mmCIF file of C-alpha atoms in Angstrom:
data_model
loop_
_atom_site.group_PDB
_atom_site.id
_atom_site.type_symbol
_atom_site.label_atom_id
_atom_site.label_comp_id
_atom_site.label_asym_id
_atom_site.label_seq_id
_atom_site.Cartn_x
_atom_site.Cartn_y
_atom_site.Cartn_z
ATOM 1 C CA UNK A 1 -0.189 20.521 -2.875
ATOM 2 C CA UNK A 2 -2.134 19.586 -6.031
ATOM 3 C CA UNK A 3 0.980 19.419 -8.010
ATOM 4 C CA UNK A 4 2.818 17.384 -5.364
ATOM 5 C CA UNK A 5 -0.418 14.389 -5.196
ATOM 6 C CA UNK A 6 0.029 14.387 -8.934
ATOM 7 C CA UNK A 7 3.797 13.788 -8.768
ATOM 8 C CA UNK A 8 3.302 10.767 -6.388
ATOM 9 C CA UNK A 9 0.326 9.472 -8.864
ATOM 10 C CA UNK A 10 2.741 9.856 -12.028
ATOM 11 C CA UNK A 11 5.568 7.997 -9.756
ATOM 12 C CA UNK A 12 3.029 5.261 -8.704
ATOM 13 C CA UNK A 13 1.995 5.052 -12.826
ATOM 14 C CA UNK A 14 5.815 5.066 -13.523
ATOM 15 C CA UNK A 15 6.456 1.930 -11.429
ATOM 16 C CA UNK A 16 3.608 -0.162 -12.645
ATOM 17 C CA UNK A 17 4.621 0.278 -16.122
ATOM 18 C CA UNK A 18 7.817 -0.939 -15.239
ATOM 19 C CA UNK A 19 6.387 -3.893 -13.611
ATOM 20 C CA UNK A 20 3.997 -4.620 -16.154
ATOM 21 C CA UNK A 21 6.375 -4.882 -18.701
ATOM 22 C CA UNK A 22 8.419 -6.837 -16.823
ATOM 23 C CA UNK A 23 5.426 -9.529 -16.223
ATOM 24 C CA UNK A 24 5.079 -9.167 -20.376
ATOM 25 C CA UNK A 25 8.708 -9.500 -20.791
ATOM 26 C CA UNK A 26 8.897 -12.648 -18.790
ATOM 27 C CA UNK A 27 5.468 -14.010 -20.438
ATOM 28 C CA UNK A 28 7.286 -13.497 -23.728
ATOM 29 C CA UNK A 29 9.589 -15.644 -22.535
ATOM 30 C CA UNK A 30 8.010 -18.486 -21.357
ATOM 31 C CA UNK A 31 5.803 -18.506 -24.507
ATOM 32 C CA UNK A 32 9.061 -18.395 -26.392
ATOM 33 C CA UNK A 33 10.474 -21.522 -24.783
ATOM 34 C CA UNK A 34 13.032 -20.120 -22.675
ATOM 35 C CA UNK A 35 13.864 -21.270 -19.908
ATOM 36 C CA UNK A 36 14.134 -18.323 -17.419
ATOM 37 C CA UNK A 37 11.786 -18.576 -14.751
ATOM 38 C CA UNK A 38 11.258 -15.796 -12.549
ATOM 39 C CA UNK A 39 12.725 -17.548 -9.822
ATOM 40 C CA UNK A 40 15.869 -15.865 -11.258
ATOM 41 C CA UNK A 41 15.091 -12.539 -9.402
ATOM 42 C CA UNK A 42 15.411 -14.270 -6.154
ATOM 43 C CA UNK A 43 18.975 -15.799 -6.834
ATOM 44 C CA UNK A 44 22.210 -14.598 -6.319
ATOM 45 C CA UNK A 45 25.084 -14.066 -9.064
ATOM 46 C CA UNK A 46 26.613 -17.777 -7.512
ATOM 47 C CA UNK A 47 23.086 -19.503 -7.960
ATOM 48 C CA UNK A 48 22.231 -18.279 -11.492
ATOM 49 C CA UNK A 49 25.264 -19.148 -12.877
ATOM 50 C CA UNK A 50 24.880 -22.680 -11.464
ATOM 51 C CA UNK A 51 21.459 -22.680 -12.827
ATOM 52 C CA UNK A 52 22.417 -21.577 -16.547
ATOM 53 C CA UNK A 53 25.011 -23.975 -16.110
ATOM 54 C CA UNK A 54 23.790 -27.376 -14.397
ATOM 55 C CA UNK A 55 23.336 -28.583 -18.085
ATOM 56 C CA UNK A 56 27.063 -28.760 -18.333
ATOM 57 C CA UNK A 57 27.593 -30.943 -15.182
ATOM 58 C CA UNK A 58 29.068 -28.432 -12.955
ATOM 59 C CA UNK A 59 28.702 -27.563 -9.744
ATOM 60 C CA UNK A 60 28.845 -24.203 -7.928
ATOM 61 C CA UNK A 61 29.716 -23.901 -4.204
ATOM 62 C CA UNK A 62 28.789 -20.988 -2.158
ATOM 63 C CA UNK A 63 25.184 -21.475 -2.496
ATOM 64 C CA UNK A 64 23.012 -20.775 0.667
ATOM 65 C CA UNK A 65 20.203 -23.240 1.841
ATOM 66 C CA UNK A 66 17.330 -21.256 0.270
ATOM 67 C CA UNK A 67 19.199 -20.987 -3.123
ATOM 68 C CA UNK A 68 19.666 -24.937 -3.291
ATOM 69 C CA UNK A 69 15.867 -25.548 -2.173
ATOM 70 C CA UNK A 70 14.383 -22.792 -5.083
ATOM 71 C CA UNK A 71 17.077 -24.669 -7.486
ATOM 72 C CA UNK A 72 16.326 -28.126 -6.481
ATOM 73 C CA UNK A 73 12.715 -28.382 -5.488
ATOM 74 C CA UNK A 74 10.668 -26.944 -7.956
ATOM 75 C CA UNK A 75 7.686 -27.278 -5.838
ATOM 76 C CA UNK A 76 9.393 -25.352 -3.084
ATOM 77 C CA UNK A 77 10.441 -22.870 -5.574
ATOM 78 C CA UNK A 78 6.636 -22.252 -7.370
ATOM 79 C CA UNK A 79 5.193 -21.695 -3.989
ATOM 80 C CA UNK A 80 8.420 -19.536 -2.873
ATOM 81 C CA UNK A 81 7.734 -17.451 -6.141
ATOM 82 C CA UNK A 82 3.660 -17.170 -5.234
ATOM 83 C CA UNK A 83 4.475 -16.043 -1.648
ATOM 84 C CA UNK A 84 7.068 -13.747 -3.003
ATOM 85 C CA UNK A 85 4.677 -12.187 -5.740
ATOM 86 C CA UNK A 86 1.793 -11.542 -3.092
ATOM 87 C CA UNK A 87 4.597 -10.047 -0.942
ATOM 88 C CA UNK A 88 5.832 -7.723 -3.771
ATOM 89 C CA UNK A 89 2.035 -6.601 -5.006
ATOM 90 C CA UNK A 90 1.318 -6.032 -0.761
ATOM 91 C CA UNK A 91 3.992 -3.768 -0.270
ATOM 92 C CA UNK A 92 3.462 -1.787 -3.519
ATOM 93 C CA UNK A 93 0.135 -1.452 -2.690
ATOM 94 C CA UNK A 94 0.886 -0.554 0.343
ATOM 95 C CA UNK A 95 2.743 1.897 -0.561
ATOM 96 C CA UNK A 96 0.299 3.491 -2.799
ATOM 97 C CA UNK A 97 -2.624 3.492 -0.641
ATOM 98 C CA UNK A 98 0.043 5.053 2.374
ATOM 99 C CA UNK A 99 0.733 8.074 -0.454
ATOM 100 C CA UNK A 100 -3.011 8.131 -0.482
ATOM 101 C CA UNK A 101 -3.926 8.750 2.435
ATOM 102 C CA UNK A 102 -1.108 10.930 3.402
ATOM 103 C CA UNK A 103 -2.300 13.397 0.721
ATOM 104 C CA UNK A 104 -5.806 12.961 2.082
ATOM 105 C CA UNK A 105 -4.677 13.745 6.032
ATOM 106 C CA UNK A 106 -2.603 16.812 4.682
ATOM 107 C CA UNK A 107 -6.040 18.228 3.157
ATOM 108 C CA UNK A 108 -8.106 17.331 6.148
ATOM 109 C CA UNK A 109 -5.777 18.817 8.588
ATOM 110 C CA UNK A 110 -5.717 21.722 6.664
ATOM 111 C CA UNK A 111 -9.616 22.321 6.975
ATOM 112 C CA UNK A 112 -9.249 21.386 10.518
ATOM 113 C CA UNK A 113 -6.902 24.134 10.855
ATOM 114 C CA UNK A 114 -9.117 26.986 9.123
ATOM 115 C CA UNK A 115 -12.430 25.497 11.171
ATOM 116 C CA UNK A 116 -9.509 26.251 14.263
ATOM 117 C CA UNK A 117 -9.115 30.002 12.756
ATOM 118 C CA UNK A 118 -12.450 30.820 11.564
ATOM 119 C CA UNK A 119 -13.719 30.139 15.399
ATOM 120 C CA UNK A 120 -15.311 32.091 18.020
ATOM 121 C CA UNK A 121 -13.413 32.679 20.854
ATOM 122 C CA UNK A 122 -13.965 33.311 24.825
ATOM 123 C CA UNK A 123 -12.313 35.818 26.287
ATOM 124 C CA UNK A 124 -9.092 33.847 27.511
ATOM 125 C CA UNK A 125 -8.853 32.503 24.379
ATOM 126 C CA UNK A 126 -11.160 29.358 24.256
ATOM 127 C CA UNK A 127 -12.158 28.414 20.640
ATOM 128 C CA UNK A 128 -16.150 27.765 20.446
ATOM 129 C CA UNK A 129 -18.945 26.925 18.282
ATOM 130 C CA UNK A 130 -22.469 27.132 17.850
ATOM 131 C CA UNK A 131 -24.313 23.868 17.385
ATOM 132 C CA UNK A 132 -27.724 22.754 15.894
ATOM 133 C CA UNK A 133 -29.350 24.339 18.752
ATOM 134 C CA UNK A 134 -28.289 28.050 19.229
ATOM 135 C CA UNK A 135 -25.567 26.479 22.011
ATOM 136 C CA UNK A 136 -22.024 27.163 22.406
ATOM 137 C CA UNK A 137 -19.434 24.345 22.913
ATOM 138 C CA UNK A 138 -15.354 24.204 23.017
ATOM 139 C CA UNK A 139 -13.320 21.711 20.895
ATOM 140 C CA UNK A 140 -14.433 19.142 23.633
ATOM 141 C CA UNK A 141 -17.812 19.184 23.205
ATOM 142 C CA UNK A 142 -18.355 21.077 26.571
ATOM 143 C CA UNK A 143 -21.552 23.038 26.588
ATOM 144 C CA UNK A 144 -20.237 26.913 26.956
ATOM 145 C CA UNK A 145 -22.177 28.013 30.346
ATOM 146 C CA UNK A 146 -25.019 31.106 29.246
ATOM 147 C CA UNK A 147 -22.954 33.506 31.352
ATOM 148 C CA UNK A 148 -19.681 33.121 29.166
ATOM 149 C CA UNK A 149 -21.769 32.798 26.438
ATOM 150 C CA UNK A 150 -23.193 36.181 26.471
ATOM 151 C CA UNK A 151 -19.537 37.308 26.310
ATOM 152 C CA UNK A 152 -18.733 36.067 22.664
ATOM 153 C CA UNK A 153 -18.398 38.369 19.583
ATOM 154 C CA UNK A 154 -19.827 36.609 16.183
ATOM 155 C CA UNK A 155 -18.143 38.006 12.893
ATOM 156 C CA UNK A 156 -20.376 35.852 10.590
ATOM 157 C CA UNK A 157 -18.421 33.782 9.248
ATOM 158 C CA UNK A 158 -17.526 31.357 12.312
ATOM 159 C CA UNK A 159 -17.643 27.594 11.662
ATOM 160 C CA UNK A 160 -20.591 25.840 13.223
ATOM 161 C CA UNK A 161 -19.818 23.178 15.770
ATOM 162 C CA UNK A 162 -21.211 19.958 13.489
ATOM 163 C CA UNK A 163 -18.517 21.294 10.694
ATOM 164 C CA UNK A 164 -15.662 21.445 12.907
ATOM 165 C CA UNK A 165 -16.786 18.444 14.426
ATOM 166 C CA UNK A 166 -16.944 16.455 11.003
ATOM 167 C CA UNK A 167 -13.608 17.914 10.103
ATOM 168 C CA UNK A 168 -12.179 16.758 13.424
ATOM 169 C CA UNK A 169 -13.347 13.121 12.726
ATOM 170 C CA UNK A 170 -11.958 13.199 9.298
ATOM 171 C CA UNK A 171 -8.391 13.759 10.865
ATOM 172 C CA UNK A 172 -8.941 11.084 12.958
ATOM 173 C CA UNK A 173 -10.352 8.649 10.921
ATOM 174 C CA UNK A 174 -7.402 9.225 7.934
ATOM 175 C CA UNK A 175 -4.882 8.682 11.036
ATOM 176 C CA UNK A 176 -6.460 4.962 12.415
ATOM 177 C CA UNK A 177 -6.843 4.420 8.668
ATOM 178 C CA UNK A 178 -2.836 5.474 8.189
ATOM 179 C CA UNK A 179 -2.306 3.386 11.248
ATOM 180 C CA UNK A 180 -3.886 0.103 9.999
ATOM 181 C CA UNK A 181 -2.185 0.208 7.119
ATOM 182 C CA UNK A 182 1.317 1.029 8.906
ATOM 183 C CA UNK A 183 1.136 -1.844 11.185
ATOM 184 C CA UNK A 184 0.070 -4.383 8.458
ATOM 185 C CA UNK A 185 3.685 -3.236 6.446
ATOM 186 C CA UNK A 186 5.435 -3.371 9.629
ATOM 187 C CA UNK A 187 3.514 -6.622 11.243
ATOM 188 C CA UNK A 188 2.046 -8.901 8.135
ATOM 189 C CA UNK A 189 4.740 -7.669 5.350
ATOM 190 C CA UNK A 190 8.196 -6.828 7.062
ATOM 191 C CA UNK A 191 7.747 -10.036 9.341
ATOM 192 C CA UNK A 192 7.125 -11.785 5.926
ATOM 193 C CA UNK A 193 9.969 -10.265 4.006
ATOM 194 C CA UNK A 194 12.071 -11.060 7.130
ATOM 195 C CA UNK A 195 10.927 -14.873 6.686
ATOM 196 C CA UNK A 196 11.145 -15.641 3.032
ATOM 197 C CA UNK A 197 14.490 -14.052 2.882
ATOM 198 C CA UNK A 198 16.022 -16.356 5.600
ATOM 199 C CA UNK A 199 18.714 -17.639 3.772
ATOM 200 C CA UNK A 200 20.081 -19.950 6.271
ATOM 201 C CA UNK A 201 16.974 -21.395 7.709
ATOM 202 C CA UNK A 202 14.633 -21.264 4.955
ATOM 203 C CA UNK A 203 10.562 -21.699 5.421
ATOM 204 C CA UNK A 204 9.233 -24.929 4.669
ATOM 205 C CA UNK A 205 6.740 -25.153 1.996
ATOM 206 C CA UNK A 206 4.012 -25.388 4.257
ATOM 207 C CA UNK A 207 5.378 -22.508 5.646
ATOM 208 C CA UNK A 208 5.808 -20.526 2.833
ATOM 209 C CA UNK A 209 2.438 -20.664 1.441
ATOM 210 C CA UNK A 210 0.872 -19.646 4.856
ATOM 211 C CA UNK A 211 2.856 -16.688 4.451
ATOM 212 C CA UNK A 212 1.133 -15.849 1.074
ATOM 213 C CA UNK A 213 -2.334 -16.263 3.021
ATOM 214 C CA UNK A 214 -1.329 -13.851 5.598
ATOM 215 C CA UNK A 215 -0.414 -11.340 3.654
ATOM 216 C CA UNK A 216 -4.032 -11.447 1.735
ATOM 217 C CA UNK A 217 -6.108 -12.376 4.630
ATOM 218 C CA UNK A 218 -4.563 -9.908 6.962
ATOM 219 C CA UNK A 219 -4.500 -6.771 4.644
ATOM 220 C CA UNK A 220 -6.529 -3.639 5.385
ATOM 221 C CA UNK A 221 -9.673 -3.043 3.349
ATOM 222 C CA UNK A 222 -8.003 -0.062 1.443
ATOM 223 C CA UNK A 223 -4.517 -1.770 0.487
ATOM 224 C CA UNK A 224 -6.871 -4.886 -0.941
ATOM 225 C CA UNK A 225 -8.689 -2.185 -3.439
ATOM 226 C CA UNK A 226 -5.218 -0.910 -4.080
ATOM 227 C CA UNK A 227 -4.507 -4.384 -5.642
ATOM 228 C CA UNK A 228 -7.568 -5.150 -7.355
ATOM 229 C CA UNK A 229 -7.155 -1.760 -9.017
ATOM 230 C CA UNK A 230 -4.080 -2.454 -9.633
ATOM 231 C CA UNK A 231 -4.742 -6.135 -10.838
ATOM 232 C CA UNK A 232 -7.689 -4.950 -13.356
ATOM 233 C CA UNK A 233 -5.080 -1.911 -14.906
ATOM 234 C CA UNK A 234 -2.452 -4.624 -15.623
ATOM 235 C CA UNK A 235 -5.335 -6.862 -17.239
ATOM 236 C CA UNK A 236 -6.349 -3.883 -19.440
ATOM 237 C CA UNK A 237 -2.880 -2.762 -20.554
ATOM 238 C CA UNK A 238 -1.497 -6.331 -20.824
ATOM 239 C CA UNK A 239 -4.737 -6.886 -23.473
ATOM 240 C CA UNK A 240 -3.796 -3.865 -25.410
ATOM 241 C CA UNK A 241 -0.360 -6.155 -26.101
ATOM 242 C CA UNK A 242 -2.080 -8.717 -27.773
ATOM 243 C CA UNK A 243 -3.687 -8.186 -30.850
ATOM 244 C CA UNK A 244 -7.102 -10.420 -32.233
ATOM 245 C CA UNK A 245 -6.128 -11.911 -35.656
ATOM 246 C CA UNK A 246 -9.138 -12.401 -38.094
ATOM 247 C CA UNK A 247 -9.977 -15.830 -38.647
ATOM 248 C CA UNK A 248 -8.417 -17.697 -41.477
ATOM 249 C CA UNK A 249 -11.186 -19.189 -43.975
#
């Protein structure tokens, strides 16, 4: 299991290389004086030729109604390319946080499971455990009555009930946790995905940039320290990039 968390952490590492040297690519660029905004990655092959060549006076048709707005508004098209860079840092972070805690319910459930084996049992079968105070309980919480109680055979080793019962909220706190984060890629991030890529009835600015506050303000508490950790790795490795020159006396 160990090797197959550390296969989805080197996949994870794989794709924010990519990504960040895409973002340094594209500052390159703009520093350079060339005019290829990201907008690009949102255009089809009809849109960016018309773009590349508006200089020349021609015109394209074909072009959908949210191609002409990002080409022909540039406000629309900076606050299309915000909402659509929150979108694209929500879902990989999403993502990551989902592998996460995947790997973390596998490992739980697996304690669970030997708590499960490791228990006492009545005689049709019941799994039990001793609490705190010398009592017996079943995977309920149900106080064992004295009578059946007498009945059970202790090997030594048996969990005690506040272990299995910490191990039992474990499981079910990594599956709300699993669940949050689910419905916010399903609710918050497919709806917005869904929206911004309406090519027929495209968002109005307003629009737009409420979608890019939705997706922050609604995300779950562990996708939003997926990003920040995310956010402060690109800062470091995009620094490495850049070196300090001495200054010239």
């Amino acid at each position: 299991m160990d090797n197959q968390i550390n296969d989805f952490e080197d996949s994870i590492l794989e794709q924010a290389e990519k990504r960040r040297v895409q973002d340094f690519d594209d500052l390159q660029n703009e520093l350079g004086g060339n005019d290829v905004g990201r907008i690009m990655r949102f255009l089809s092959a009809d849109a960016r030729a018309h773009l590349i060549e508006k200089r020349t006076g021609k015109n394209l048709n074909g072009l959908n109604a949210l191609e002409i707005m990002l080409l022909t508004n540039p406000e629309y098209a900076r606050a299309y390319e915000g909402a659509m860079n929150a979108l694209e840092d929500a879902e990989f972070a999403t993502e990551r946080a989902l592998i996460k805690l995947e790997a973390k319910l596998e490992t739980a459930k697996a304690g669970l499971q030997l708590s499960l084996d490791n228990a006492a049992e009545l005689t049709d079968g019941t799994k039990v455990f001793s609490d705190k105070g010398n009592k017996f309980k079943n995977e309920n919480g149900d106080i064992i009555d004295d009578d059946l109680a007498t009945q059970i055979e202790l090997q030594g080793n048996e969990p005690s009930y506040e272990t299995y019962s910490e191990d039992k909220n474990s499981v079910q706190m990594l599956e709300n946790s699993i669940y949050e984060v689910r419905v916010y890629q399903t609710d918050v991030l497919g709806n917005a995905r869904a929206r911004l890529s309406n090519t027929t009835s495209p968002e109005s600015k307003e629009n737009v940039m409420d979608i890019k506050d939705n997706i922050r303000s609604q995300r779950p508490e562990l996708v939003r320290l997926e990003m920040q950790n995310e956010d402060l790795s690109k800062t470091i490795q995009n620094a490495q990039h850049f070196e300090i020159s001495e200054p010239q006396i």
